Amino acid sequence: DVFEPGIIVNEDGSYSGTLVDILELLNKRLGTDFNPTAKSIPELIRQVNDKELAGVLSIHSDRADKLGWLRTKSYMNSYPTIFTRKGFTFTGPSDLAGKKIALIDKVFFSRNLVDLYGAGSQLIKVKDGREGLETVRSGKADLYVGSSRNSYLLSKYQFYDLTASFQFYDHPTPNLMAVRNDWPQLVSILNKGMESITAEEIESILQKWGSGSKRQQAVELTPEEQSWLRE
């Protein structure tokens, strides 16, 4: 649950977000009832390796290969994004060098970028995107290396003094699913399900969660309240 709005843990313990909506659509196409769960990254890895979980909804292809998991085809891209205070100059990858950089621990794409371009940088490991942005706001970090999806957090948590300064469009992060290494049949099933979902449907889900909006719930009124409003 450190990757809002991919997975959002609601106050009642239920889940919402882009990946939940995609999984819901996948269930409709396949006639399945796959259920999401949110755990820490190390715990997710352990449970998939121990065959306690079927797999993960989103992972970098290189990370899946290193873990020895079976991966599906990519179903969408996200882009590494630099978040800074407004007015802070960041024009390209070389600007990572020598900076105080906040990043979520053990996230493959952000660590890879820092290894490539962040010579002499000081790493500040955070537990989630919100903490990463807070370290930038407080001045503890010069910038936070997150995902393009993290723009959702700017409005949700009212980080109006921060901005997405730069996106690494030449380093797209392909989002794909990966499953335990003894279930190749599940990879085939997931690929067929995702192939039935159009790019427009994916884009609609991403736009829905692109600006801090939350899933709208119907409001239930009692018959007495409805009667009073009519009068």
JSON list of C-alpha atoms in Angstrom, two decimals, residues 8 64 68 90 95 175 189 191:
[
{"chain": "A", "resi": 8, "resn": "ILE", "atom": "CA", "xyz": [-5.24, 2.47, -1.59]},
{"chain": "A", "resi": 64, "resn": "ALA", "atom": "CA", "xyz": [10.50, -10.29, -11.82]},
{"chain": "A", "resi": 68, "resn": "GLY", "atom": "CA", "xyz": [12.65, -16.09, -10.89]},
{"chain": "A", "resi": 90, "resn": "PHE", "atom": "CA", "xyz": [15.94, 20.09, -12.36]},
{"chain": "A", "resi": 95, "resn": "ASP", "atom": "CA", "xyz": [21.01, 16.89, -11.97]},
{"chain": "A", "resi": 175, "resn": "ASN", "atom": "CA", "xyz": [3.83, -2.50, -15.58]},
{"chain": "A", "resi": 189, "resn": "ILE", "atom": "CA", "xyz": [-4.83, -16.97, -18.47]},
{"chain": "A", "resi": 191, "resn": "ASN", "atom": "CA", "xyz": [-2.36, -12.60, -20.72]}
]
